[in-house]
Amino acid sequence: MSSSIPTSSFYTQKAVLRYPFKTQHGLQSMLHAVRKDPKLRIETFYTQQDAFDHADKQALRLKVWSNEIDSSGKRRYLTGSYEAFWRFYSRCLRRSNTLHFYEVIREQRASKLYFDLEFKREQNDCNCERMIDALIDSVAKLACIPIRRHTEDVVELDSTTEVKFSRHIVFEHVAFYDNVHAGLFAHKVVQKLQEQNENLVMVNKDERKIPFVDLGVYTKNRCFRIVASSKFGKTARLLPLNHEGDRVSISKGLFLKSLVCSVRKGVSLRGNPSPLQSMAKVERENPYSAAETPRFKREKASLHPQVDKYVYSIIEPLGGGIHGVTISGEHLLVYAIKGGYKYCANVGRHHKSNNVLLIADMGSKCMYQKCFDPDCRGFRSLSWPMPPWITDEIGDDDLLRVVDEIEDAGGGISDNALSAVLDNHLNKNPPHPL
C-alpha cells in the first residue's frame, strides 16, 4: 500500500502511513510542499518490498529511502528521485534537528566505496586521524588512483560522542557494480593495513581486537544513514567535519556527494559481476547451534546428481573435491569441500588450511558458501542462482514423480536408483562421474 504525497486524500485513513512524520516537529507539513510534478513526488510505504516494487514500475529512476520511527529499528520507506527527496529533506532540515533518514543501498546497483568507522573511546587511545590517513592511502594504492583527503575526492561525516568514535567515509571516484563488491574491496583494505601495521586498523572491543572498519555494512539492501540524520533516540547527527552549532546548512552538492548510490556518470565500475566473485554477504548469525551442526556422510553424492555435477564444476579446476554431503533441514544440501579449493568470499581468497562449505538451497534454487575458519564463524556469502540446466530438472513435482515410479516398481529409494531414474525421466546429461 502506498500513498502519493500531493493528493487531496492526504487527510484520509491513508495518512496513517505518515505517522512517523507527525511525531517529528510538524514535519508532516513539509510533505505538502512537494509539487504534483511526478519528478518531485514522494510516496511512502509500510514495507521495503512495496517500495521496491513501486520504484521499479516507474519510468523514472526512483530511489528508495527509509525513515526510522522507533528505537527497535522499525522503519517506513519512501520512494522519490534525488531531486524530489532533496527538496523534501532540505525543508525538513530547516524545521528540525531530529531527523532519522537513511538511503537504501539496493542489491545489484552501482555503489561508491564507503566505510563505517567506529570504536569505543573509553577502551581505545587511538590516533584517529592517522588511522584514517592510512585507510585513505591504502584505498588509493589498491584502487590505483590518486586520492587526497579533505578534497572533493572524499566525503567525511562525523557523529562522534564522548562515548563512541563514529565516522562515515564515502569515496566520490571509486565505485563498484554493487555494495557487495565494495565490501570485498574493504576487506582487502583492512587486510593490507593489518599486514602493514596492526595498530593502524585494529581496536579494542571488550577483551578482543577488531577492525575499526565495520565490515558488516555491505549486506544487500543496506540502510545507510544520510547526512544530518541521527539514529532514533540519539542526538548525534552525521555532520561534516568541523561543523559547529545546532543548526546545520547542507548544500545540495554535499548531499549528493555523501550518498553511496549517487555514482557520477563517467566513473568506471569496478569488480567482477560473476557469481563466485559476488557472493560476499556478511551475516554474523550462526545458522547451526552446537546440537544442529551437520555430520557429513562419507558418500560423495547426494540425491541430486546434477547439483553434485555443478559443485564439481566449481571446485575441480582448482583441485577441490567433495569430502561429504548431508541434508540439513527440509531444503539444504551441505557440501563439505576438500583438497585445493578453499575459496572464502569473506576474505576474498583461498584459506591456507581451513576448508569451506558450499550449500545448495533446493527451495530457492540458489547456492551460497560458508566456512570452517574460526575467524569466519557465522559468515554466509551472498546467494547466487543455480544454472537453468539444474533448476529446470529439480522441481518438487519432478522429484515426487520419480519417487512414485521407484515405489510403484517395488524398489528402494537408493542413491543409484534415484539418479538413474532422474537421468532417464528428465532426459538430461548424466551426472559428473565420481
mmCIF file of C-alpha atoms in Angstrom, residues 11-388:
data_model
loop_
_atom_site.group_PDB
_atom_site.id
_atom_site.type_symbol
_atom_site.label_atom_id
_atom_site.label_comp_id
_atom_site.label_asym_id
_atom_site.label_seq_id
_atom_site.Cartn_x
_atom_site.Cartn_y
_atom_site.Cartn_z
ATOM 1 C CA TYR A 11 -6.206 13.502 5.443
ATOM 2 C CA THR A 12 -7.979 10.223 4.738
ATOM 3 C CA GLN A 13 -7.165 6.969 6.500
ATOM 4 C CA LYS A 14 -4.185 6.531 4.173
ATOM 5 C CA ALA A 15 -2.466 9.314 6.085
ATOM 6 C CA VAL A 16 -1.609 6.743 8.751
ATOM 7 C CA LEU A 17 1.374 5.892 6.559
ATOM 8 C CA ARG A 18 2.827 9.223 7.511
ATOM 9 C CA TYR A 19 2.666 8.669 11.245
ATOM 10 C CA PRO A 20 6.427 8.986 11.750
ATOM 11 C CA PHE A 21 6.387 12.491 10.307
ATOM 12 C CA LYS A 22 3.612 13.562 12.651
ATOM 13 C CA THR A 23 5.849 12.936 15.620
ATOM 14 C CA GLN A 24 8.819 14.927 14.330
ATOM 15 C CA HIS A 25 8.187 18.619 14.995
ATOM 16 C CA GLY A 26 5.469 19.092 12.399
ATOM 17 C CA LEU A 27 7.388 17.549 9.543
ATOM 18 C CA GLN A 28 4.162 16.355 8.018
ATOM 19 C CA SER A 29 3.570 19.875 6.735
ATOM 20 C CA MET A 30 6.746 19.539 4.707
ATOM 21 C CA LEU A 31 5.127 16.864 2.580
ATOM 22 C CA HIS A 32 2.542 19.361 1.333
ATOM 23 C CA ALA A 33 5.342 21.417 -0.184
ATOM 24 C CA VAL A 34 6.144 18.731 -2.760
ATOM 25 C CA ARG A 35 4.635 19.603 -6.123
ATOM 26 C CA LYS A 36 2.302 17.464 -8.199
ATOM 27 C CA ASP A 37 5.041 17.054 -10.804
ATOM 28 C CA PRO A 38 5.815 13.271 -10.869
ATOM 29 C CA LYS A 39 9.508 14.111 -10.869
ATOM 30 C CA LEU A 40 9.084 15.746 -7.475
ATOM 31 C CA ARG A 41 6.693 13.261 -5.899
ATOM 32 C CA ILE A 42 7.453 11.364 -2.688
ATOM 33 C CA GLU A 43 5.462 8.256 -1.807
ATOM 34 C CA THR A 44 5.556 6.260 1.399
ATOM 35 C CA PHE A 45 5.195 2.544 2.141
ATOM 36 C CA TYR A 46 4.930 0.218 5.106
ATOM 37 C CA THR A 47 7.398 -2.324 3.741
ATOM 38 C CA GLN A 48 10.679 -2.216 1.862
ATOM 39 C CA GLN A 49 9.440 -4.637 -0.771
ATOM 40 C CA ASP A 50 6.401 -2.475 -1.536
ATOM 41 C CA ALA A 51 8.731 0.485 -2.025
ATOM 42 C CA PHE A 52 10.976 -1.577 -4.324
ATOM 43 C CA ASP A 53 8.000 -2.766 -6.375
ATOM 44 C CA HIS A 54 6.722 0.767 -6.826
ATOM 45 C CA ALA A 55 10.132 2.222 -7.689
ATOM 46 C CA ASP A 56 10.797 -0.474 -10.282
ATOM 47 C CA LYS A 57 7.483 0.079 -12.072
ATOM 48 C CA GLN A 58 8.101 3.769 -12.728
ATOM 49 C CA ALA A 59 9.608 5.193 -15.898
ATOM 50 C CA LEU A 60 11.703 7.494 -13.738
ATOM 51 C CA ARG A 61 14.649 6.010 -11.873
ATOM 52 C CA LEU A 62 13.254 6.361 -8.373
ATOM 53 C CA LYS A 63 15.389 5.806 -5.313
ATOM 54 C CA VAL A 64 14.277 4.157 -2.079
ATOM 55 C CA TRP A 65 14.786 5.798 1.303
ATOM 56 C CA SER A 66 13.825 4.852 4.837
ATOM 57 C CA ASN A 67 12.766 6.692 7.964
ATOM 58 C CA GLU A 68 13.470 5.118 11.365
ATOM 59 C CA ILE A 69 10.387 5.533 13.550
ATOM 60 C CA ASP A 70 11.191 3.834 16.856
ATOM 61 C CA SER A 71 14.089 2.510 18.928
ATOM 62 C CA SER A 72 13.507 -1.086 17.767
ATOM 63 C CA GLY A 73 14.661 -0.153 14.273
ATOM 64 C CA LYS A 74 11.174 -0.155 12.735
ATOM 65 C CA ARG A 75 11.048 1.866 9.527
ATOM 66 C CA ARG A 76 8.781 3.386 6.936
ATOM 67 C CA TYR A 77 10.004 3.522 3.340
ATOM 68 C CA LEU A 78 9.831 6.313 0.787
ATOM 69 C CA THR A 79 10.378 6.483 -2.973
ATOM 70 C CA GLY A 80 11.461 9.525 -4.916
ATOM 71 C CA SER A 81 14.094 10.863 -7.261
ATOM 72 C CA TYR A 82 17.212 12.530 -5.877
ATOM 73 C CA GLU A 83 15.692 15.919 -6.726
ATOM 74 C CA ALA A 84 12.362 15.144 -5.040
ATOM 75 C CA PHE A 85 13.938 13.787 -1.890
ATOM 76 C CA TRP A 86 16.425 16.658 -1.689
ATOM 77 C CA ARG A 87 13.608 19.239 -1.845
ATOM 78 C CA PHE A 88 11.694 17.378 0.839
ATOM 79 C CA TYR A 89 14.725 16.762 3.069
ATOM 80 C CA SER A 90 16.130 20.286 2.783
ATOM 81 C CA ARG A 91 12.804 21.668 4.005
ATOM 82 C CA CYS A 92 12.848 19.188 6.860
ATOM 83 C CA LEU A 93 16.328 20.362 7.843
ATOM 84 C CA ARG A 94 15.135 23.930 8.156
ATOM 85 C CA ARG A 95 12.465 22.835 10.616
ATOM 86 C CA SER A 96 14.003 20.108 12.749
ATOM 87 C CA ASN A 97 17.234 18.825 14.257
ATOM 88 C CA THR A 98 15.855 15.329 14.894
ATOM 89 C CA LEU A 99 15.666 13.516 11.579
ATOM 90 C CA HIS A 100 16.252 9.783 11.156
ATOM 91 C CA PHE A 101 16.569 9.152 7.419
ATOM 92 C CA TYR A 102 18.604 6.560 5.503
ATOM 93 C CA GLU A 103 19.308 5.738 1.875
ATOM 94 C CA VAL A 104 18.672 2.127 0.885
ATOM 95 C CA ILE A 105 21.705 0.669 -0.907
ATOM 96 C CA ARG A 106 19.867 -1.734 -3.162
ATOM 97 C CA GLU A 107 21.408 -5.027 -4.197
ATOM 98 C CA GLN A 108 22.927 -5.277 -7.658
ATOM 99 C CA ARG A 109 23.020 -1.489 -8.040
ATOM 100 C CA ALA A 110 26.114 0.652 -8.509
ATOM 101 C CA SER A 111 27.731 1.721 -5.235
ATOM 102 C CA LYS A 112 30.508 4.085 -4.259
ATOM 103 C CA LEU A 113 33.166 2.799 -1.903
ATOM 104 C CA TYR A 114 32.135 3.630 1.644
ATOM 105 C CA PHE A 115 33.294 2.910 5.181
ATOM 106 C CA ASP A 116 31.635 2.995 8.576
ATOM 107 C CA LEU A 117 34.338 3.568 11.199
ATOM 108 C CA GLU A 118 33.659 3.163 14.896
ATOM 109 C CA PHE A 119 35.101 2.208 18.275
ATOM 110 C CA LYS A 120 34.519 2.870 21.948
ATOM 111 C CA ARG A 121 36.684 5.760 23.049
ATOM 112 C CA GLU A 122 36.957 4.562 26.649
ATOM 113 C CA GLN A 123 38.708 1.354 25.555
ATOM 114 C CA ASN A 124 40.990 2.935 22.942
ATOM 115 C CA ASP A 125 43.598 5.665 22.978
ATOM 116 C CA CYS A 126 43.867 5.921 19.196
ATOM 117 C CA ASN A 127 45.248 8.491 16.813
ATOM 118 C CA CYS A 128 42.073 8.604 14.721
ATOM 119 C CA GLU A 129 43.401 10.995 12.109
ATOM 120 C CA ARG A 130 46.498 8.871 11.492
ATOM 121 C CA MET A 131 44.341 5.764 11.109
ATOM 122 C CA ILE A 132 42.041 7.487 8.613
ATOM 123 C CA ASP A 133 45.014 8.844 6.653
ATOM 124 C CA ALA A 134 46.383 5.303 6.424
ATOM 125 C CA LEU A 135 42.980 3.980 5.345
ATOM 126 C CA ILE A 136 42.666 6.531 2.535
ATOM 127 C CA ASP A 137 46.253 5.927 1.407
ATOM 128 C CA SER A 138 45.569 2.183 1.261
ATOM 129 C CA VAL A 139 42.416 2.765 -0.798
ATOM 130 C CA ALA A 140 44.376 4.946 -3.235
ATOM 131 C CA LYS A 141 47.073 2.294 -3.672
ATOM 132 C CA LEU A 142 44.640 -0.575 -4.192
ATOM 133 C CA ALA A 143 42.406 1.485 -6.491
ATOM 134 C CA CYS A 144 45.463 2.779 -8.397
ATOM 135 C CA ILE A 145 44.208 6.363 -8.487
ATOM 136 C CA PRO A 146 45.314 9.495 -6.618
ATOM 137 C CA ILE A 147 43.009 10.289 -3.689
ATOM 138 C CA ARG A 148 43.522 13.255 -1.430
ATOM 139 C CA ARG A 149 41.832 13.695 1.894
ATOM 140 C CA HIS A 150 39.963 16.953 2.615
ATOM 141 C CA THR A 151 39.167 17.419 -1.074
ATOM 142 C CA GLU A 152 36.157 16.587 -3.231
ATOM 143 C CA ASP A 153 37.618 13.065 -3.585
ATOM 144 C CA VAL A 154 36.418 12.102 -0.110
ATOM 145 C CA VAL A 155 33.357 12.941 1.980
ATOM 146 C CA GLU A 156 33.722 12.540 5.742
ATOM 147 C CA LEU A 157 30.717 12.733 8.054
ATOM 148 C CA ASP A 158 31.183 12.525 11.802
ATOM 149 C CA SER A 159 28.816 11.619 14.638
ATOM 150 C CA THR A 160 31.378 11.063 17.382
ATOM 151 C CA THR A 161 30.258 11.375 21.008
ATOM 152 C CA GLU A 162 32.100 11.242 24.313
ATOM 153 C CA VAL A 163 31.439 7.508 24.381
ATOM 154 C CA LYS A 164 31.927 6.416 20.773
ATOM 155 C CA PHE A 165 34.016 7.461 17.786
ATOM 156 C CA SER A 166 31.842 7.221 14.658
ATOM 157 C CA ARG A 167 32.531 8.390 11.121
ATOM 158 C CA HIS A 168 31.291 7.646 7.608
ATOM 159 C CA ILE A 169 33.677 7.997 4.659
ATOM 160 C CA VAL A 170 32.457 7.977 1.039
ATOM 161 C CA PHE A 171 34.798 7.996 -1.970
ATOM 162 C CA GLU A 172 33.492 10.034 -4.884
ATOM 163 C CA HIS A 173 35.598 8.447 -7.630
ATOM 164 C CA VAL A 174 35.780 4.787 -6.525
ATOM 165 C CA ALA A 175 32.662 2.825 -7.434
ATOM 166 C CA PHE A 176 31.643 -0.813 -7.881
ATOM 167 C CA TYR A 177 28.961 -2.904 -9.561
ATOM 168 C CA ASP A 178 27.270 -3.171 -6.160
ATOM 169 C CA ASN A 179 27.995 -2.804 -2.470
ATOM 170 C CA VAL A 180 28.954 -6.487 -2.218
ATOM 171 C CA HIS A 181 31.973 -5.751 -4.394
ATOM 172 C CA ALA A 182 32.615 -2.638 -2.314
ATOM 173 C CA GLY A 183 32.680 -4.907 0.739
ATOM 174 C CA LEU A 184 35.196 -7.261 -0.862
ATOM 175 C CA PHE A 185 37.426 -4.270 -1.580
ATOM 176 C CA ALA A 186 37.000 -3.039 2.014
ATOM 177 C CA HIS A 187 38.145 -6.448 3.268
ATOM 178 C CA LYS A 188 41.291 -6.144 1.131
ATOM 179 C CA VAL A 189 41.982 -2.669 2.523
ATOM 180 C CA VAL A 190 41.700 -3.940 6.090
ATOM 181 C CA GLN A 191 43.930 -6.915 5.308
ATOM 182 C CA LYS A 192 46.609 -4.660 3.803
ATOM 183 C CA LEU A 193 46.540 -2.363 6.820
ATOM 184 C CA GLN A 194 46.860 -5.325 9.173
ATOM 185 C CA GLU A 195 49.904 -6.530 7.249
ATOM 186 C CA GLN A 196 51.385 -3.041 7.284
ATOM 187 C CA ASN A 197 50.757 -2.183 10.938
ATOM 188 C CA GLU A 198 48.030 -3.729 13.050
ATOM 189 C CA ASN A 199 47.745 -0.553 15.128
ATOM 190 C CA LEU A 200 46.512 1.330 12.055
ATOM 191 C CA VAL A 201 43.299 -0.655 11.845
ATOM 192 C CA MET A 202 42.686 -2.814 14.944
ATOM 193 C CA VAL A 203 40.966 -1.514 18.077
ATOM 194 C CA ASN A 204 39.883 -2.962 21.408
ATOM 195 C CA LYS A 205 36.340 -4.120 21.936
ATOM 196 C CA ASP A 206 35.777 -5.607 25.353
ATOM 197 C CA GLU A 207 38.517 -8.272 25.548
ATOM 198 C CA ARG A 208 39.307 -8.730 21.860
ATOM 199 C CA LYS A 209 40.769 -6.918 18.894
ATOM 200 C CA ILE A 210 38.579 -5.998 15.919
ATOM 201 C CA PRO A 211 38.970 -3.680 12.900
ATOM 202 C CA PHE A 212 37.705 -0.152 13.420
ATOM 203 C CA VAL A 213 36.152 -0.597 9.967
ATOM 204 C CA ASP A 214 32.693 -2.145 10.328
ATOM 205 C CA LEU A 215 32.775 -4.927 7.727
ATOM 206 C CA GLY A 216 29.135 -5.795 8.295
ATOM 207 C CA VAL A 217 27.672 -2.829 6.384
ATOM 208 C CA TYR A 218 27.944 -4.354 2.918
ATOM 209 C CA THR A 219 24.861 -6.539 3.008
ATOM 210 C CA LYS A 220 22.136 -6.315 0.375
ATOM 211 C CA ASN A 221 19.541 -3.543 0.648
ATOM 212 C CA ARG A 222 21.511 -1.893 3.428
ATOM 213 C CA CYS A 223 20.004 1.176 5.103
ATOM 214 C CA PHE A 224 22.836 3.706 5.438
ATOM 215 C CA ARG A 225 22.274 6.888 7.422
ATOM 216 C CA ILE A 226 22.392 10.139 5.456
ATOM 217 C CA VAL A 227 23.983 13.482 6.294
ATOM 218 C CA ALA A 228 22.390 15.462 9.147
ATOM 219 C CA SER A 229 20.338 12.497 10.415
ATOM 220 C CA SER A 230 20.710 10.682 13.721
ATOM 221 C CA LYS A 231 19.678 7.249 14.897
ATOM 222 C CA PHE A 232 16.261 7.175 16.556
ATOM 223 C CA GLY A 233 16.553 8.128 20.209
ATOM 224 C CA LYS A 234 20.076 9.505 19.728
ATOM 225 C CA THR A 235 21.210 13.099 19.369
ATOM 226 C CA ALA A 236 24.476 12.604 17.467
ATOM 227 C CA ARG A 237 23.898 13.584 13.840
ATOM 228 C CA LEU A 238 26.137 12.765 10.893
ATOM 229 C CA LEU A 239 27.673 16.141 10.097
ATOM 230 C CA PRO A 240 30.574 17.476 8.029
ATOM 231 C CA LEU A 241 33.897 17.760 9.849
ATOM 232 C CA ASN A 242 34.465 20.911 11.890
ATOM 233 C CA HIS A 243 30.768 21.749 11.938
ATOM 234 C CA GLU A 244 29.727 23.945 14.849
ATOM 235 C CA GLY A 245 26.372 24.925 16.287
ATOM 236 C CA ASP A 246 22.962 23.271 16.483
ATOM 237 C CA ARG A 247 21.663 24.349 13.103
ATOM 238 C CA VAL A 248 23.135 22.768 10.024
ATOM 239 C CA SER A 249 23.206 24.035 6.463
ATOM 240 C CA ILE A 250 23.731 21.282 3.895
ATOM 241 C CA SER A 251 24.176 22.109 0.241
ATOM 242 C CA LYS A 252 22.603 20.011 -2.486
ATOM 243 C CA GLY A 253 26.110 19.236 -3.776
ATOM 244 C CA LEU A 254 27.273 17.858 -0.420
ATOM 245 C CA PHE A 255 24.039 15.905 -0.017
ATOM 246 C CA LEU A 256 24.501 14.141 -3.377
ATOM 247 C CA LYS A 257 28.224 13.523 -2.880
ATOM 248 C CA SER A 258 27.589 11.969 0.537
ATOM 249 C CA LEU A 259 25.142 9.403 -0.870
ATOM 250 C CA VAL A 260 26.562 5.959 -1.595
ATOM 251 C CA CYS A 261 24.349 5.255 -4.615
ATOM 252 C CA SER A 262 24.687 8.580 -6.465
ATOM 253 C CA VAL A 263 27.526 7.452 -8.717
ATOM 254 C CA ARG A 264 28.597 10.095 -11.218
ATOM 255 C CA LYS A 265 28.426 9.436 -14.938
ATOM 256 C CA GLY A 266 31.840 8.604 -16.265
ATOM 257 C CA VAL A 267 33.041 6.818 -13.115
ATOM 258 C CA SER A 268 34.106 3.302 -14.080
ATOM 259 C CA LEU A 269 32.521 0.497 -12.087
ATOM 260 C CA ARG A 270 34.972 -1.934 -10.531
ATOM 261 C CA GLY A 271 34.557 -5.583 -9.682
ATOM 262 C CA ASN A 272 33.694 -8.794 -11.431
ATOM 263 C CA PRO A 273 29.950 -9.471 -11.639
ATOM 264 C CA SER A 274 30.448 -13.253 -11.863
ATOM 265 C CA PRO A 275 28.708 -15.289 -9.132
ATOM 266 C CA LEU A 276 31.825 -16.521 -7.358
ATOM 267 C CA GLN A 277 33.229 -13.013 -7.006
ATOM 268 C CA SER A 278 29.875 -11.513 -5.989
ATOM 269 C CA MET A 279 28.952 -13.819 -3.151
ATOM 270 C CA ALA A 280 30.177 -11.958 -0.077
ATOM 271 C CA LYS A 281 27.334 -11.371 2.283
ATOM 272 C CA VAL A 282 28.408 -10.910 5.895
ATOM 273 C CA GLU A 283 25.808 -12.277 8.257
ATOM 274 C CA ARG A 284 27.012 -12.715 11.808
ATOM 275 C CA GLU A 285 24.421 -15.160 12.971
ATOM 276 C CA ASN A 286 25.421 -18.832 13.058
ATOM 277 C CA PRO A 287 22.735 -20.937 11.329
ATOM 278 C CA TYR A 288 23.754 -24.032 13.291
ATOM 279 C CA SER A 289 23.710 -24.421 17.037
ATOM 280 C CA ALA A 290 26.189 -26.886 18.528
ATOM 281 C CA ALA A 291 23.486 -29.544 18.560
ATOM 282 C CA GLU A 292 22.469 -28.858 14.956
ATOM 283 C CA THR A 293 25.900 -28.861 13.316
ATOM 284 C CA PRO A 294 25.575 -31.376 10.461
ATOM 285 C CA ARG A 295 27.552 -34.618 10.487
ATOM 286 C CA PHE A 296 28.743 -35.392 6.993
ATOM 287 C CA LYS A 297 28.075 -38.710 5.362
ATOM 288 C CA ARG A 298 31.026 -40.379 3.670
ATOM 289 C CA GLU A 299 29.072 -40.640 0.410
ATOM 290 C CA LYS A 300 30.336 -38.166 -2.161
ATOM 291 C CA ALA A 301 26.993 -37.881 -3.966
ATOM 292 C CA SER A 302 23.591 -36.535 -2.983
ATOM 293 C CA LEU A 303 20.121 -37.377 -4.273
ATOM 294 C CA HIS A 304 20.587 -34.545 -6.773
ATOM 295 C CA PRO A 305 23.329 -35.657 -9.176
ATOM 296 C CA GLN A 306 23.146 -32.560 -11.361
ATOM 297 C CA VAL A 307 23.748 -30.367 -8.315
ATOM 298 C CA ASP A 308 26.744 -32.557 -7.486
ATOM 299 C CA LYS A 309 27.968 -32.037 -11.042
ATOM 300 C CA TYR A 310 27.612 -28.272 -10.711
ATOM 301 C CA VAL A 311 29.551 -28.275 -7.437
ATOM 302 C CA TYR A 312 32.323 -30.273 -9.094
ATOM 303 C CA SER A 313 32.420 -27.779 -11.962
ATOM 304 C CA ILE A 314 33.238 -25.076 -9.412
ATOM 305 C CA ILE A 315 35.812 -26.887 -7.295
ATOM 306 C CA GLU A 316 37.588 -29.403 -9.575
ATOM 307 C CA PRO A 317 39.503 -26.859 -11.702
ATOM 308 C CA LEU A 318 41.277 -25.770 -8.518
ATOM 309 C CA GLY A 319 41.920 -29.253 -7.162
ATOM 310 C CA GLY A 320 38.865 -29.500 -4.948
ATOM 311 C CA GLY A 321 36.695 -32.492 -4.166
ATOM 312 C CA ILE A 322 33.602 -33.359 -2.163
ATOM 313 C CA HIS A 323 34.503 -34.783 1.244
ATOM 314 C CA GLY A 324 30.884 -35.445 2.133
ATOM 315 C CA VAL A 325 27.345 -34.206 1.694
ATOM 316 C CA THR A 326 24.406 -34.153 4.048
ATOM 317 C CA ILE A 327 20.848 -32.853 4.197
ATOM 318 C CA SER A 328 20.096 -30.075 6.688
ATOM 319 C CA GLY A 329 16.501 -29.138 7.347
ATOM 320 C CA GLU A 330 13.989 -29.517 4.537
ATOM 321 C CA HIS A 331 15.800 -27.853 1.659
ATOM 322 C CA LEU A 332 19.556 -27.606 2.247
ATOM 323 C CA LEU A 333 22.273 -29.795 0.740
ATOM 324 C CA VAL A 334 25.524 -29.076 2.587
ATOM 325 C CA TYR A 335 28.731 -29.991 0.717
ATOM 326 C CA ALA A 336 31.970 -30.236 2.709
ATOM 327 C CA ILE A 337 34.784 -29.415 0.282
ATOM 328 C CA LYS A 338 38.262 -30.903 0.494
ATOM 329 C CA GLY A 339 41.514 -30.540 -1.429
ATOM 330 C CA GLY A 340 42.801 -27.376 -3.052
ATOM 331 C CA TYR A 341 39.536 -25.445 -3.247
ATOM 332 C CA LYS A 342 39.258 -23.255 -0.125
ATOM 333 C CA TYR A 343 37.890 -20.015 -1.587
ATOM 334 C CA CYS A 344 36.127 -17.883 1.033
ATOM 335 C CA ALA A 345 34.198 -14.764 -0.004
ATOM 336 C CA ASN A 346 34.656 -13.333 3.488
ATOM 337 C CA VAL A 347 38.387 -12.804 2.884
ATOM 338 C CA GLY A 348 38.276 -12.747 -0.918
ATOM 339 C CA ARG A 349 40.830 -15.538 -1.352
ATOM 340 C CA HIS A 350 41.519 -19.196 -0.602
ATOM 341 C CA HIS A 351 42.225 -20.076 3.024
ATOM 342 C CA LYS A 352 45.629 -21.588 3.656
ATOM 343 C CA SER A 353 44.381 -24.563 5.638
ATOM 344 C CA ASN A 354 40.717 -24.418 6.671
ATOM 345 C CA ASN A 355 38.101 -25.878 4.353
ATOM 346 C CA VAL A 356 34.811 -24.402 3.183
ATOM 347 C CA LEU A 357 31.209 -25.460 2.695
ATOM 348 C CA LEU A 358 29.033 -24.988 -0.372
ATOM 349 C CA ILE A 359 25.330 -25.071 0.426
ATOM 350 C CA ALA A 360 22.598 -25.701 -2.146
ATOM 351 C CA ASP A 361 19.171 -24.366 -1.143
ATOM 352 C CA MET A 362 16.760 -26.560 -3.078
ATOM 353 C CA GLY A 363 13.820 -24.381 -2.054
ATOM 354 C CA SER A 364 15.093 -21.118 -3.542
ATOM 355 C CA LYS A 365 17.264 -22.850 -6.212
ATOM 356 C CA CYS A 366 20.369 -20.964 -5.196
ATOM 357 C CA MET A 367 23.743 -21.613 -3.545
ATOM 358 C CA TYR A 368 25.991 -19.913 -1.022
ATOM 359 C CA GLN A 369 29.264 -20.504 0.788
ATOM 360 C CA LYS A 370 30.188 -20.872 4.444
ATOM 361 C CA CYS A 371 33.464 -21.553 6.166
ATOM 362 C CA PHE A 372 35.192 -23.691 8.817
ATOM 363 C CA ASP A 373 37.753 -20.996 9.652
ATOM 364 C CA PRO A 374 37.266 -19.712 13.249
ATOM 365 C CA ASP A 375 37.694 -16.108 12.069
ATOM 366 C CA CYS A 376 34.824 -16.590 9.638
ATOM 367 C CA ARG A 377 32.441 -18.117 12.154
ATOM 368 C CA GLY A 378 28.867 -17.200 11.255
ATOM 369 C CA PHE A 379 29.806 -15.871 7.811
ATOM 370 C CA ARG A 380 27.482 -16.597 4.925
ATOM 371 C CA SER A 381 28.139 -15.405 1.389
ATOM 372 C CA LEU A 382 25.629 -13.766 -0.882
ATOM 373 C CA SER A 383 23.477 -16.357 -2.630
ATOM 374 C CA TRP A 384 23.790 -16.928 -6.363
ATOM 375 C CA PRO A 385 21.328 -18.780 -8.614
ATOM 376 C CA MET A 386 21.907 -22.286 -9.846
ATOM 377 C CA PRO A 387 22.187 -22.538 -13.648
ATOM 378 C CA PRO A 388 18.975 -23.221 -15.595
#
